[in-house]
Short mmCIF file of C-alpha atoms and ligand atoms in Angstrom, two decimals:
data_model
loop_
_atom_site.label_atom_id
_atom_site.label_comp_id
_atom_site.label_asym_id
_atom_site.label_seq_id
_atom_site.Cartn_x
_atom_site.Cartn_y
_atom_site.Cartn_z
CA UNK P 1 28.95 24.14 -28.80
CA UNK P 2 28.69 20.42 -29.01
CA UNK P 3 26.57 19.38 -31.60
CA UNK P 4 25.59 15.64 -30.04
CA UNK P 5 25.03 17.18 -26.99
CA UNK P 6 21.71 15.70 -26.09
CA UNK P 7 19.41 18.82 -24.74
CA UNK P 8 17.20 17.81 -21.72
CA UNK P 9 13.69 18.09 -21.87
CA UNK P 10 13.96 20.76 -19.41
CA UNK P 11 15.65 22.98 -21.79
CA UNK P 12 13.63 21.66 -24.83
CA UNK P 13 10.03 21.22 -23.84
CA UNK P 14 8.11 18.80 -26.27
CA UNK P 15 4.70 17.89 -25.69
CA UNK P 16 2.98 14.57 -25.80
CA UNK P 17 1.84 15.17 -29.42
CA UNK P 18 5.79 15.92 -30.27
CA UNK P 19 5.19 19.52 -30.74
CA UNK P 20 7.14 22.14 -29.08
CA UNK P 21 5.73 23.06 -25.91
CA UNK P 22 4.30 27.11 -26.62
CA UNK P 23 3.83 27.29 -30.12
CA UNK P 24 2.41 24.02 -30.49
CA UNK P 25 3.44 23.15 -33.82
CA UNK P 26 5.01 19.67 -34.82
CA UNK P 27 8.58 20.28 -37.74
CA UNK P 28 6.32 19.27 -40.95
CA UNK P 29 4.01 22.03 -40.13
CA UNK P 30 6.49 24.76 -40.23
CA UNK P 31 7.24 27.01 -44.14
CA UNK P 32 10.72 28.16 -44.99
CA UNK P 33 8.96 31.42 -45.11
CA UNK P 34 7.48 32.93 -42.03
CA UNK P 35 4.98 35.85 -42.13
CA UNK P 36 4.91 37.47 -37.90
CA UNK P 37 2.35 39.26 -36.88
CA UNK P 38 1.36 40.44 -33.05
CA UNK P 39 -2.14 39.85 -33.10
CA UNK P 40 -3.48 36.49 -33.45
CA UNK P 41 -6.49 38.17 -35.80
CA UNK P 42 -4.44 39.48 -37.62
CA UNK P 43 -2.88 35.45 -38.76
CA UNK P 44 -6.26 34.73 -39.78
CA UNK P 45 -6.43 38.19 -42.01
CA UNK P 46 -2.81 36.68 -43.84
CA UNK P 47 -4.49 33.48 -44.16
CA UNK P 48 -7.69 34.23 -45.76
CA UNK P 49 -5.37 35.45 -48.96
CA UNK P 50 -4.35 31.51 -49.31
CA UNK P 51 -4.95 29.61 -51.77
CA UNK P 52 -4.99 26.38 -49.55
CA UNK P 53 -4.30 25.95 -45.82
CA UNK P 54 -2.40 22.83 -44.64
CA UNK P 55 -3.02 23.29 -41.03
CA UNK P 56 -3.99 25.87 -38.59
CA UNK P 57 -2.78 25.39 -34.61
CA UNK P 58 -3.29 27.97 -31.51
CA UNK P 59 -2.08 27.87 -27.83
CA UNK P 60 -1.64 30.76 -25.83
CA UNK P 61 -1.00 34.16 -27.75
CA UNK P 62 0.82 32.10 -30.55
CA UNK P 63 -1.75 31.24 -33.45
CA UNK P 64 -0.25 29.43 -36.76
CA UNK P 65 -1.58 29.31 -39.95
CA UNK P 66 0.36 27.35 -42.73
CA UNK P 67 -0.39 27.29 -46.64
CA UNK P 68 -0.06 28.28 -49.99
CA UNK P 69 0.02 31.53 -51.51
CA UNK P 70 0.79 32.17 -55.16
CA UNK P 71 3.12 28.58 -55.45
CA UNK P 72 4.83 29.95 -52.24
CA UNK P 73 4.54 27.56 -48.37
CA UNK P 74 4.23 30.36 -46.11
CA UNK P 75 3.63 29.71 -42.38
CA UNK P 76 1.96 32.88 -40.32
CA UNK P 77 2.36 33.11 -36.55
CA UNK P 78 1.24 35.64 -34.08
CA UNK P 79 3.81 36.31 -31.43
CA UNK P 80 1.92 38.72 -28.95
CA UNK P 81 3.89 41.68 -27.56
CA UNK P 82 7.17 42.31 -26.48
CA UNK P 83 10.41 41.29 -27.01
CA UNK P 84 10.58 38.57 -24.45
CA UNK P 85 7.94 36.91 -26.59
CA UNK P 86 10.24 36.92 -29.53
CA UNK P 87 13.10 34.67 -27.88
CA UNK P 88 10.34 32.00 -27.43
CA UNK P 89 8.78 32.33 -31.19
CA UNK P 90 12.52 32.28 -32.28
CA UNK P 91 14.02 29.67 -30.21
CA UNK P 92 10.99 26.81 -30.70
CA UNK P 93 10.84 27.59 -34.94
CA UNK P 94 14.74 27.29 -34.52
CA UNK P 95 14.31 24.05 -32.88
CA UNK P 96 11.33 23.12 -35.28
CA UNK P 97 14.18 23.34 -37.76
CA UNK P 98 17.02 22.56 -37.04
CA UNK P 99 16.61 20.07 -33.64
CA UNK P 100 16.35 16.74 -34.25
CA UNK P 101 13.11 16.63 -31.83
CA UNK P 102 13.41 12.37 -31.10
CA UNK P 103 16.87 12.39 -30.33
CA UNK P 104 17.37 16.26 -29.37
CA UNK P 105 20.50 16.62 -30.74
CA UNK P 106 21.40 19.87 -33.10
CA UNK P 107 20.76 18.15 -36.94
CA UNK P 108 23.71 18.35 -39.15
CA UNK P 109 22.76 20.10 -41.65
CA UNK P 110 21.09 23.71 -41.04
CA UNK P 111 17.79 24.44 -42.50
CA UNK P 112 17.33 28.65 -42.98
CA UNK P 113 14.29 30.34 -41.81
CA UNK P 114 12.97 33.50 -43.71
CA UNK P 115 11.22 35.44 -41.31
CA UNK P 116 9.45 38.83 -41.94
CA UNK P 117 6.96 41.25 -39.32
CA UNK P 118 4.33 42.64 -40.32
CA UNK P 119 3.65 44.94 -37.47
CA UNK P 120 2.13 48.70 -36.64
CA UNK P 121 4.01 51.43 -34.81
CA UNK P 122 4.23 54.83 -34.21
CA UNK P 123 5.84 57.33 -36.59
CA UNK P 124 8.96 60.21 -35.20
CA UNK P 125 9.64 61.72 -37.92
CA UNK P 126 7.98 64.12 -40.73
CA UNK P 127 8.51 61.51 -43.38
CA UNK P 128 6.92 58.18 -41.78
CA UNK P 129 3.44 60.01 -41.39
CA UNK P 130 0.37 57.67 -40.65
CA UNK P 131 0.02 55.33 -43.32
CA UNK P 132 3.83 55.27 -44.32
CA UNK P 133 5.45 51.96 -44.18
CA UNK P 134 8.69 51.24 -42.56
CA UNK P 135 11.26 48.22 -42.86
CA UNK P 136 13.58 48.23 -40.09
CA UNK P 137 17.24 48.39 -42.00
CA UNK P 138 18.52 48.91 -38.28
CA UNK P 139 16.83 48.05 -35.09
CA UNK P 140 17.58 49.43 -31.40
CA UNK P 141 16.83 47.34 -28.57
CA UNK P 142 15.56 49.30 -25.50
CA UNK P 143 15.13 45.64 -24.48
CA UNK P 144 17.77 43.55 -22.91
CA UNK P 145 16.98 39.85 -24.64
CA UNK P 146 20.29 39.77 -26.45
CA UNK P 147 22.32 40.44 -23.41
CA UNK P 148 22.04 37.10 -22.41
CA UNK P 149 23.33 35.76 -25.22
CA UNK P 150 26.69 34.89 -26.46
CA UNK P 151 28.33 36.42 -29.27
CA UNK P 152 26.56 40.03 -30.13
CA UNK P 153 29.21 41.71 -30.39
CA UNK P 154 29.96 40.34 -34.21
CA UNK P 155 26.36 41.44 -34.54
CA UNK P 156 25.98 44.63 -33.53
CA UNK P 157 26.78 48.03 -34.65
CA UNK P 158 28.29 49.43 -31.87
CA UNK P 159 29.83 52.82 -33.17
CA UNK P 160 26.11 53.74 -33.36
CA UNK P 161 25.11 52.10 -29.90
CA UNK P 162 28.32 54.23 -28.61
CA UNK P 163 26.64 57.71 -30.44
CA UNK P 164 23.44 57.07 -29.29
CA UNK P 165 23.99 55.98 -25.63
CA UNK P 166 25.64 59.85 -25.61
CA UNK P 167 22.53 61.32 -26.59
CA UNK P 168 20.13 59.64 -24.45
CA UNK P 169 22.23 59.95 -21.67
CA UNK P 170 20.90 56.99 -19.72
CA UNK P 171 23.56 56.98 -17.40
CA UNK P 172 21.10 57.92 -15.03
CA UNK P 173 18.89 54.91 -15.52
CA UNK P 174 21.56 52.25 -16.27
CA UNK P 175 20.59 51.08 -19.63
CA UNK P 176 22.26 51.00 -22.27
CA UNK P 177 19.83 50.33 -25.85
CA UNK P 178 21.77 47.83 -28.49
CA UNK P 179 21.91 48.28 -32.57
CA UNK P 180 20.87 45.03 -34.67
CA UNK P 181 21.38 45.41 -38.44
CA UNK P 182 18.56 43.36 -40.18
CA UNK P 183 19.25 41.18 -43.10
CA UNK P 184 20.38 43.05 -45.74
CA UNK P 185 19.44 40.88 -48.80
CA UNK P 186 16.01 40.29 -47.23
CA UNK P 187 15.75 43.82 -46.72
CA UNK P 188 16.25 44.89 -50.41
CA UNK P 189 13.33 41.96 -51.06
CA UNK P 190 10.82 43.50 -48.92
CA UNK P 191 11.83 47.19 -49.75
CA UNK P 192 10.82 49.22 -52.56
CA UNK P 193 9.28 53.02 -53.39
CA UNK P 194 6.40 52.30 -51.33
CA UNK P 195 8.92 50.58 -48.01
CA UNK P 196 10.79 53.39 -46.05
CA UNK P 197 13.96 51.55 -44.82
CA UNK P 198 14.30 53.18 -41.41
CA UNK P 199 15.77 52.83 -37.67
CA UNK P 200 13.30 51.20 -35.56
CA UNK P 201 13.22 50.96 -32.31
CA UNK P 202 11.87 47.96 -29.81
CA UNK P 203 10.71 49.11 -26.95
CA UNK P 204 10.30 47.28 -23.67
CA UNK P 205 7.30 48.67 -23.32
CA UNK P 206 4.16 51.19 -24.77
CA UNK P 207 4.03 53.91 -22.39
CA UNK P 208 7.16 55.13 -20.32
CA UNK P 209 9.76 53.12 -22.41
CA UNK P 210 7.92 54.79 -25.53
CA UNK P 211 7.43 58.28 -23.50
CA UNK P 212 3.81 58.38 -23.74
CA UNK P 213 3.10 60.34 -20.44
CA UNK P 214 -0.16 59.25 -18.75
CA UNK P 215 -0.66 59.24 -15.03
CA UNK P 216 3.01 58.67 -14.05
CA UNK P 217 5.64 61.19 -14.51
CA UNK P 218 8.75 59.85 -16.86
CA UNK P 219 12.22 59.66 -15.54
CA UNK P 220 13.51 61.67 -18.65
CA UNK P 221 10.68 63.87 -20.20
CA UNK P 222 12.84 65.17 -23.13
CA UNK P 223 13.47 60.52 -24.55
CA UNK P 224 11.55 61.59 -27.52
CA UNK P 225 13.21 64.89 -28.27
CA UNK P 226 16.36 63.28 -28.04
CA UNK P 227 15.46 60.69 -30.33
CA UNK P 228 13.76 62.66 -32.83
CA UNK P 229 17.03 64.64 -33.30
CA UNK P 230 19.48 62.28 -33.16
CA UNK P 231 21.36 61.81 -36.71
CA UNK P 232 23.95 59.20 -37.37
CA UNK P 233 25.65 60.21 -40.37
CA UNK P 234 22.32 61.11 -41.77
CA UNK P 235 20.42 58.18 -40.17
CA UNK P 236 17.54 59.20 -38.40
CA UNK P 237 15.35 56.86 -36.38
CA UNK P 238 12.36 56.58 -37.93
CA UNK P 239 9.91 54.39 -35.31
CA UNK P 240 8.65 52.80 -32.38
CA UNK P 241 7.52 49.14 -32.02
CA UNK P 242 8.37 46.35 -29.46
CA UNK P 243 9.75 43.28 -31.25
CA UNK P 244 12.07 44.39 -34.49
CA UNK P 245 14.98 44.25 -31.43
CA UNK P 246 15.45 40.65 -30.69
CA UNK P 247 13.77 39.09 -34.01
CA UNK P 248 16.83 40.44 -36.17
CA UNK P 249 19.34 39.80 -33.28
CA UNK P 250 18.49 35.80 -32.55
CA UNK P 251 17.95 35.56 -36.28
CA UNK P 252 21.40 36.86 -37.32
CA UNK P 253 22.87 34.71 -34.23
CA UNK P 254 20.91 31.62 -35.59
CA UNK P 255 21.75 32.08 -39.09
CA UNK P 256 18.04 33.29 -40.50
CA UNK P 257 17.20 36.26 -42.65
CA UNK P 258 14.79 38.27 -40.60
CA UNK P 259 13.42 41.79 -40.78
CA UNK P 260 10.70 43.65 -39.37
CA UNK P 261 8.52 46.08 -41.61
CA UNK P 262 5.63 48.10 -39.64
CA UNK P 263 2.46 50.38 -40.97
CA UNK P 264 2.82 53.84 -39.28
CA UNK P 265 -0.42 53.94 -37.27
CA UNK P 266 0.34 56.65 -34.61
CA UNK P 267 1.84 59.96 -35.42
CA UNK P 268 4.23 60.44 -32.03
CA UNK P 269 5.46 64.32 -33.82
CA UNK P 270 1.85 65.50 -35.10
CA UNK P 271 0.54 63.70 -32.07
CA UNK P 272 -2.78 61.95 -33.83
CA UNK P 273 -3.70 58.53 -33.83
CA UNK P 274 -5.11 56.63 -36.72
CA UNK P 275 -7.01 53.70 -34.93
CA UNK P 276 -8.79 52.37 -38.37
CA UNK P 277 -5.77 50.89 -39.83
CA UNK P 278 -7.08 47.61 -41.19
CA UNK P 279 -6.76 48.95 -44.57
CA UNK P 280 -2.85 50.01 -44.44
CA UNK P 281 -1.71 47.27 -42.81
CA UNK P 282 -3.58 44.88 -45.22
CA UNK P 283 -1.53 46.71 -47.96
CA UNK P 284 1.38 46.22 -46.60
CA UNK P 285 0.28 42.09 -46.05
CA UNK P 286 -0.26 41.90 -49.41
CA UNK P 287 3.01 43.35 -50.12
CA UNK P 288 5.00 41.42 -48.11
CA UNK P 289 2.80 38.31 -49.23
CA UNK P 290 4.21 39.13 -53.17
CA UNK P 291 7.77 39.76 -52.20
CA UNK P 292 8.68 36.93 -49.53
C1 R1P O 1 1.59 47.41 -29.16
O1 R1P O 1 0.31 47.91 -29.32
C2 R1P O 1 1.91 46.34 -30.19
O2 R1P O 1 1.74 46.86 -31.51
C3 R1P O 1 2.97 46.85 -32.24
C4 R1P O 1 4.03 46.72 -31.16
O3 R1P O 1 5.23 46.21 -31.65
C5 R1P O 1 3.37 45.88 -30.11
O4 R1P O 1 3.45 44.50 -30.38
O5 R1P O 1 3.09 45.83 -33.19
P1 R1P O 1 1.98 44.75 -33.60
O6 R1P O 1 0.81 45.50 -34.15
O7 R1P O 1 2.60 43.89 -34.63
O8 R1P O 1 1.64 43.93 -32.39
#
């Protein structure tokens, strides 16, 4: 890629105020360290452990706190749901950092995001019961955001994509879920006794993609028994979200550290539901908070 290529403002949308045109935010708002979280409450639950806020900015789902915790510039960002949310949030703090936003040309010298989730999911096995927390060490995108970008291959572990596309034998549907490996220094930093590193998957969506049965009959009733038993070389898959997919794949392609580390809040083996979670996934803020 050519990096004086000048990007049109069709590709790069700035707004009149020179901020990037979803998440709002100008460069000198944007931390080195990024806390995500889905809900946009849930930036102003990260925020209120601050010691000072610099600025606080909200358009759409995206809501963006930044300031100081404990000596440390943290910025925290709700992203909404999905995956396809994800490419934005990761493509416009890319920019933020490393696009020269007057000239739009790539800078010269790259500036390195840390970026970690905070999210909730839903527990598969017997040892990430409600309340466990869970860092995704790998991530498999049911998702297809990466496809349309160049260059996975280098990123992806595809001896387990190749394993796992024979157990879920989705042939039928023509799918075929990819394998991100998050970053493994950042990883070890947000990990400890009390962080389950796990295999997370990022759904494209809550119900059928996730095989929660309501109304509509699923294409492949048995998705979660096959999941549940599926061991690669002793590496089962642990969980359920929607985002952990594409935020460790454009990071790795992009050159940031990203991983995703979710509170289990549903219980997808025992079947039970724990809907007053405010308390675990505050611990597990406050955890990630300390380690960033
Ligand atoms: C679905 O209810 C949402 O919750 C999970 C999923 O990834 C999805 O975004 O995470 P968050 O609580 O971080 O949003």
């Amino acid at each position: 890629m050519n990096n004086k290529r000048i990007i049109p403002p069709s590709e790069l949308i700035i707004n009149e105020d020179g901020s990037v045109f979803h998440l709002h935010l100008r460069p000198e708002q944007l931390a080195d360290k990024v806390v995500l979280v889905g809900d946009p409450a849930r930036v102003d639950m990260v925020a209120s452990r601050f010691d000072r806020v610099e600025c606080s900015v909200s358009n759409r789902e995206f809501h963006t706190i930044t300031g100081w915790y404990q000596g440390k510039r943290i910025t925290v960002q709700s992203h909404g749901i999905g995956s396809d949310n994800i490419d934005i949030v990761l493509n416009e703090l890319d920019a933020l950092a490393n696009i020269d936003l007057k000239t739009r040309q790539i800078k010269d010298i790259f500036r390195q995001l840390t970026l970690v989730r905070v999210g909730t999911s839903g527990g598969l096995q017997e040892n990430t019961p409600i309340g466990a927390y869970v860092a995704a060490e790998r991530s498999i995108g049911f998702d297809g955001v990466m496809y349309f970008y160049d260059g996975t291959e280098k990123i992806r572990d595809l001896s387990f994509e190749q394993a796992l596309l024979q157990q879920l034998e989705w042939q039928i549907m023509g799918l075929k879920p990819y394998v991100i490996l998050s970053d493994r220094t950042l990883t070890e930093q947000i990990c400890g006794s009390d962080v389950l590193r796990g295999v997370t998957i990022a759904a494209n969506g809550f119900y059928g993609p996730q095989g929660r049965c309501l109304r509509l009959p699923l294409r492949d009733p048995q998705l979660n028994r096959k999941i549940q038993t599926f061991d690669y070389y002793g590496s089962r898959i642990t969980n359920y979200e929607m985002e952990s997919s594409s935020l460790a794949g454009l990071a790795a392609l992009m050159g940031h550290r990203a991983v995703t580390v979710c509170c289990i809040i549903a219980g997808r083996k025992s079947e039970q539901m724990n809907t007053a979670y405010k308390g675990s996934i505050e611990g597990l803020i406050d955890l990630v908070l300390a380690r960033i």
